[in-house]
PDB file of C-alpha atoms in Angstrom:
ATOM      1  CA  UNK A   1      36.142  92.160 253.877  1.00 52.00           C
ATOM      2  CA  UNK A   2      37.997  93.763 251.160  1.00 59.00           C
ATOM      3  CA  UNK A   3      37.435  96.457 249.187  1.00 71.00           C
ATOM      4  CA  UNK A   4      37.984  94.882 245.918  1.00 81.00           C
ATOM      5  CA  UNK A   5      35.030  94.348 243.271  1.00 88.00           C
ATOM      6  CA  UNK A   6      32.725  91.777 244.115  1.00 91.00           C
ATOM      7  CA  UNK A   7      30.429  90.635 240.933  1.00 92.00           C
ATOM      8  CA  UNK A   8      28.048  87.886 241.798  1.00 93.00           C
ATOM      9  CA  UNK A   9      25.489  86.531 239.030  1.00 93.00           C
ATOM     10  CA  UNK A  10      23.066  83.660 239.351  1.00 94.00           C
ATOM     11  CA  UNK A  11      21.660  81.420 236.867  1.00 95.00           C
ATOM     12  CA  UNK A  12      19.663  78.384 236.890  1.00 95.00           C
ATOM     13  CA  UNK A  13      17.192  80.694 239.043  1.00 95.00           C
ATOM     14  CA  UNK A  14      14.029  78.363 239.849  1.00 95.00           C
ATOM     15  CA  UNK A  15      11.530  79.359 242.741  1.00 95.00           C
ATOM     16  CA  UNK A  16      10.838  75.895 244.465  1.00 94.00           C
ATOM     17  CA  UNK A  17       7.328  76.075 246.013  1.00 95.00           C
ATOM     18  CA  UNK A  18       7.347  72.266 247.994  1.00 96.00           C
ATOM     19  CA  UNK A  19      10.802  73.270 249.721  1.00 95.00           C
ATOM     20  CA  UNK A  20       9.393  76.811 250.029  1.00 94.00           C
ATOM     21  CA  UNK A  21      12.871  78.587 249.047  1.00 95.00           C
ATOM     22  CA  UNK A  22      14.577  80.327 245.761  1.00 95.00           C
ATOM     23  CA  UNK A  23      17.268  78.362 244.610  1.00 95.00           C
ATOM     24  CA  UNK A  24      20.312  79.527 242.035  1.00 95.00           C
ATOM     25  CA  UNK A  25      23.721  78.764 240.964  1.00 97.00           C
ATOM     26  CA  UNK A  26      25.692  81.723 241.940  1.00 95.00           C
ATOM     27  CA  UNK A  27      28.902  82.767 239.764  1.00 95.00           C
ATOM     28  CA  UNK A  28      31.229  85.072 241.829  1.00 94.00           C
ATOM     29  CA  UNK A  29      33.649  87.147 240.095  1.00 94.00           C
ATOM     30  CA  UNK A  30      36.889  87.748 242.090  1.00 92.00           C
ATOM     31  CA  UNK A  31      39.669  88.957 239.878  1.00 91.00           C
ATOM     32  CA  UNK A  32      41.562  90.614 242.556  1.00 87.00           C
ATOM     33  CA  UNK A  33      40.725  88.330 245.422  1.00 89.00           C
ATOM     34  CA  UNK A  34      41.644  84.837 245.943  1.00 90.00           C
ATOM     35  CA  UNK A  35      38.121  84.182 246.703  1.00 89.00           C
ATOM     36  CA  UNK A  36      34.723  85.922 249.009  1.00 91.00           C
ATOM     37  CA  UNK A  37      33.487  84.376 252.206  1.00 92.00           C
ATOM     38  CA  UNK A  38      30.309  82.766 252.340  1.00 92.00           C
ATOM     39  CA  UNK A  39      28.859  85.005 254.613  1.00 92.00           C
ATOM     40  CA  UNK A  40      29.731  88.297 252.733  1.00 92.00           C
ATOM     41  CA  UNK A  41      28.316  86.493 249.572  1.00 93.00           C
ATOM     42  CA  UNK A  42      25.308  85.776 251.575  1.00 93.00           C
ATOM     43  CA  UNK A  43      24.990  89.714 252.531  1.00 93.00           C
ATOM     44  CA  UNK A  44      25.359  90.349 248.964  1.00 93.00           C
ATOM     45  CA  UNK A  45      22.390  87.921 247.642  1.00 94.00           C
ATOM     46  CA  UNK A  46      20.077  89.346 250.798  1.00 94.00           C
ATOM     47  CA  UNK A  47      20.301  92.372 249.540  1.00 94.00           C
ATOM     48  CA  UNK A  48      20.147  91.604 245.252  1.00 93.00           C
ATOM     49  CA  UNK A  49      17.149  89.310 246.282  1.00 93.00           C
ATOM     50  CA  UNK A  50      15.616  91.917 249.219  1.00 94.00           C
ATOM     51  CA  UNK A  51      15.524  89.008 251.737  1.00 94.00           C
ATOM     52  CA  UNK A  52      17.047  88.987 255.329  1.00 92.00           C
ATOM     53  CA  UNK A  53      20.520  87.781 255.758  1.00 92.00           C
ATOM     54  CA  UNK A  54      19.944  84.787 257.860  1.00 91.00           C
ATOM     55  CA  UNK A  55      17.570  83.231 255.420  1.00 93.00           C
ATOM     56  CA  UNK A  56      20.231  82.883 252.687  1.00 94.00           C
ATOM     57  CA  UNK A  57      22.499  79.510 252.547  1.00 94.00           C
ATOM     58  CA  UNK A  58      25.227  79.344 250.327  1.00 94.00           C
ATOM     59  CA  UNK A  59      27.383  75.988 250.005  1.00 94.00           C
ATOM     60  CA  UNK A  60      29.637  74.120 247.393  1.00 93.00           C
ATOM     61  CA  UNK A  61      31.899  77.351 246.461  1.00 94.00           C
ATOM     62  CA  UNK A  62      34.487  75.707 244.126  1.00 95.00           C
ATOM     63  CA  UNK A  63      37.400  78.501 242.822  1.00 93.00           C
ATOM     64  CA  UNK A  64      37.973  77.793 239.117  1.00 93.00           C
ATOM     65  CA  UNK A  65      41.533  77.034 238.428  1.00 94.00           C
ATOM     66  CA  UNK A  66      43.998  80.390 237.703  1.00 91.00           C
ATOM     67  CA  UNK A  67      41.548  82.219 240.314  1.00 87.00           C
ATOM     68  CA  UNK A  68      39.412  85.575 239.912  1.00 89.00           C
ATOM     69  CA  UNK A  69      36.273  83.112 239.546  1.00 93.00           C
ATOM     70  CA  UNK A  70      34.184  80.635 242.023  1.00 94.00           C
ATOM     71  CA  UNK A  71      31.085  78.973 241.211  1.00 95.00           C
ATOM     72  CA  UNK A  72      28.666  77.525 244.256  1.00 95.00           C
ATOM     73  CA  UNK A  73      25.503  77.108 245.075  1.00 96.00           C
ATOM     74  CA  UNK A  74      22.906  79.496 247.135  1.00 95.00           C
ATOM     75  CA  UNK A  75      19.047  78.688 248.734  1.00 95.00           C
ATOM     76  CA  UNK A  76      16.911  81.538 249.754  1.00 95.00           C
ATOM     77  CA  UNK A  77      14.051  80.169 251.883  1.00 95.00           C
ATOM     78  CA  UNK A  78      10.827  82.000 252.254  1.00 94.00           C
ATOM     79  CA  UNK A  79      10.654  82.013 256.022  1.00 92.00           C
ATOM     80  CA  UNK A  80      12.841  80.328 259.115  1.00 92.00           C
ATOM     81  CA  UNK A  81      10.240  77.582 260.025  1.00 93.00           C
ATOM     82  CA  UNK A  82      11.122  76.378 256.217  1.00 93.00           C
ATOM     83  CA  UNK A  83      14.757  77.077 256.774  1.00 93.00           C
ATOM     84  CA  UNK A  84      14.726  74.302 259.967  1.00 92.00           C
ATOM     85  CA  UNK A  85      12.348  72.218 258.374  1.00 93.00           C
ATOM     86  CA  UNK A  86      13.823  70.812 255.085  1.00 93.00           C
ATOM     87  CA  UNK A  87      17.781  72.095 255.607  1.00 92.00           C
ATOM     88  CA  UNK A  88      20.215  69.568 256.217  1.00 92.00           C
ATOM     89  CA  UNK A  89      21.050  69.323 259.851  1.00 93.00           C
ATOM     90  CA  UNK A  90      24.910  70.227 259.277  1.00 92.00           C
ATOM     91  CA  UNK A  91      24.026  73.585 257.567  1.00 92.00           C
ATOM     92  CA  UNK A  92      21.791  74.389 260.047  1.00 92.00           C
ATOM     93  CA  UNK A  93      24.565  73.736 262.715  1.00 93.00           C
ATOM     94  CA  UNK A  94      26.930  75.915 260.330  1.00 89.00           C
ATOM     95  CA  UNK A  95      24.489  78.575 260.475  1.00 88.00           C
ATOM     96  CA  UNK A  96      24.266  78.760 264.151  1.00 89.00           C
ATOM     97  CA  UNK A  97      20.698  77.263 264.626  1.00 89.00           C
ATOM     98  CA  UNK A  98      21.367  74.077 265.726  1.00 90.00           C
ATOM     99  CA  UNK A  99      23.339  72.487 268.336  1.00 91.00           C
ATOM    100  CA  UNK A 100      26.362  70.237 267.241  1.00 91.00           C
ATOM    101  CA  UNK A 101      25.548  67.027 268.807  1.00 90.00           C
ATOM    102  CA  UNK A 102      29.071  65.809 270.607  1.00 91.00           C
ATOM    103  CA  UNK A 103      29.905  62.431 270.690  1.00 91.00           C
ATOM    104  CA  UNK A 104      33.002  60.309 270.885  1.00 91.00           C
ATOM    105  CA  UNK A 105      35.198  59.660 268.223  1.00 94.00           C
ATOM    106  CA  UNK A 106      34.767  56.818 265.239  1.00 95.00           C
ATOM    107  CA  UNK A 107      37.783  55.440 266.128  1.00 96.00           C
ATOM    108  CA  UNK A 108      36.514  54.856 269.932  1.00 93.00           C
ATOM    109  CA  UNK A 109      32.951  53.915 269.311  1.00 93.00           C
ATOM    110  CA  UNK A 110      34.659  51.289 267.202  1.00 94.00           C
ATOM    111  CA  UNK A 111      37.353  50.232 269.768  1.00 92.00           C
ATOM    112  CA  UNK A 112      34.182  50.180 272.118  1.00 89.00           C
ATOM    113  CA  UNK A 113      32.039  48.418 270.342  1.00 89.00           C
ATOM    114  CA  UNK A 114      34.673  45.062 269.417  1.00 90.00           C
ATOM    115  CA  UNK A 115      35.371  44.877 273.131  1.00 88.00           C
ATOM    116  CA  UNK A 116      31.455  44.586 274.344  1.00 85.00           C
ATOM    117  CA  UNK A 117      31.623  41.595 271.326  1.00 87.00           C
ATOM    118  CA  UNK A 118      33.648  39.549 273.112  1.00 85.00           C
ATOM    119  CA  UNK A 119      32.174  39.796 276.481  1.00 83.00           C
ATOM    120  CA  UNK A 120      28.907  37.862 277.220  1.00 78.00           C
ATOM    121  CA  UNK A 121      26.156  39.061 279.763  1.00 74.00           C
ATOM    122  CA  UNK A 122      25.866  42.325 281.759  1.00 70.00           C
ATOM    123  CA  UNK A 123      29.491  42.687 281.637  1.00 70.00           C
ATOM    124  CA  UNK A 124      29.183  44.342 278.148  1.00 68.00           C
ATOM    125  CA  UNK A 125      29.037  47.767 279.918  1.00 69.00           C
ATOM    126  CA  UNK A 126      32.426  46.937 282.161  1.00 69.00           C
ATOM    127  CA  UNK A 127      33.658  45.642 278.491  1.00 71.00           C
ATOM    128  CA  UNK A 128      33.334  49.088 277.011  1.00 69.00           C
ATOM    129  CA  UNK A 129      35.561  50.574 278.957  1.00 73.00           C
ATOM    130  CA  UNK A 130      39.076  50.885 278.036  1.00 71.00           C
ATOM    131  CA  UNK A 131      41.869  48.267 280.177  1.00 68.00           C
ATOM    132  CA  UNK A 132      43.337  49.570 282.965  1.00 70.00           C
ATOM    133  CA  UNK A 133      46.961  49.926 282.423  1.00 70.00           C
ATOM    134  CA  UNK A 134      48.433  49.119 285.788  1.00 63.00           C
ATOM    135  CA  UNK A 135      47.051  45.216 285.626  1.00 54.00           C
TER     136      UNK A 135
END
């Protein structure tokens, strides 16, 4: 973190009772900074909005062009069973409370899947695999 000026103001401020969370645009004024990290803007709302840290998302940061301005988007949810519940799955891998799910590339479930097309029967499986390259 730097020690430059930080200025963040929200507007668009509605309180969103179905999704259980606060939700604002958030304008971040940087004009010594190229631009804030997320999670230093997140300290910054927790404490502006007296809410704990983890509870705030922030997403879609866009720096206006000739700097020293961003503009993005923050959530505040009221509690962390509403947080897992209607967050994107993504963010809540971002935030650390979910588990990336790992799984091969496009590319090779692709390459996979047009070889098991052209094999009939229970050889699909052997199909999948890629050719040997000594035959």
């Amino acid at each position: 973190m730097s020690d430059a000026p930080v200025t963040l103001r929200t507007r668009k401020f509605i309180t969103n009772r179905l999704l259980q969370r606060r939700q604002m645009v958030v304008d971040v004024l940087h004009p010594s900074r190229p631009n804030v990290s997320k999670a230093e803007l997140s300290e910054k709302l927790a404490v502006l909005y007296k809410t704990d840290k983890s509870r705030v998302v922030t997403f879609g940061f866009r720096t206006h062009f000739g700097g020293g301005r961003s503009t993005g988007f923050a959530l505040i949810y009221d509690d962390e069973a509403a947080h897992k519940r209607f967050e994107p799955r993504y963010r809540l891998v971002r935030a650390g409370m979910a588990a990336k799910v790992e799984k091969a590339s496009r590319k090779l479930r692709k390459e996979r899947k047009n070889r098991a097309k052209k094999v009939r029967g229970t050889k699909k499986v052997k199909a999948a695999e890629p050719p040997k390259k000594g035959k």
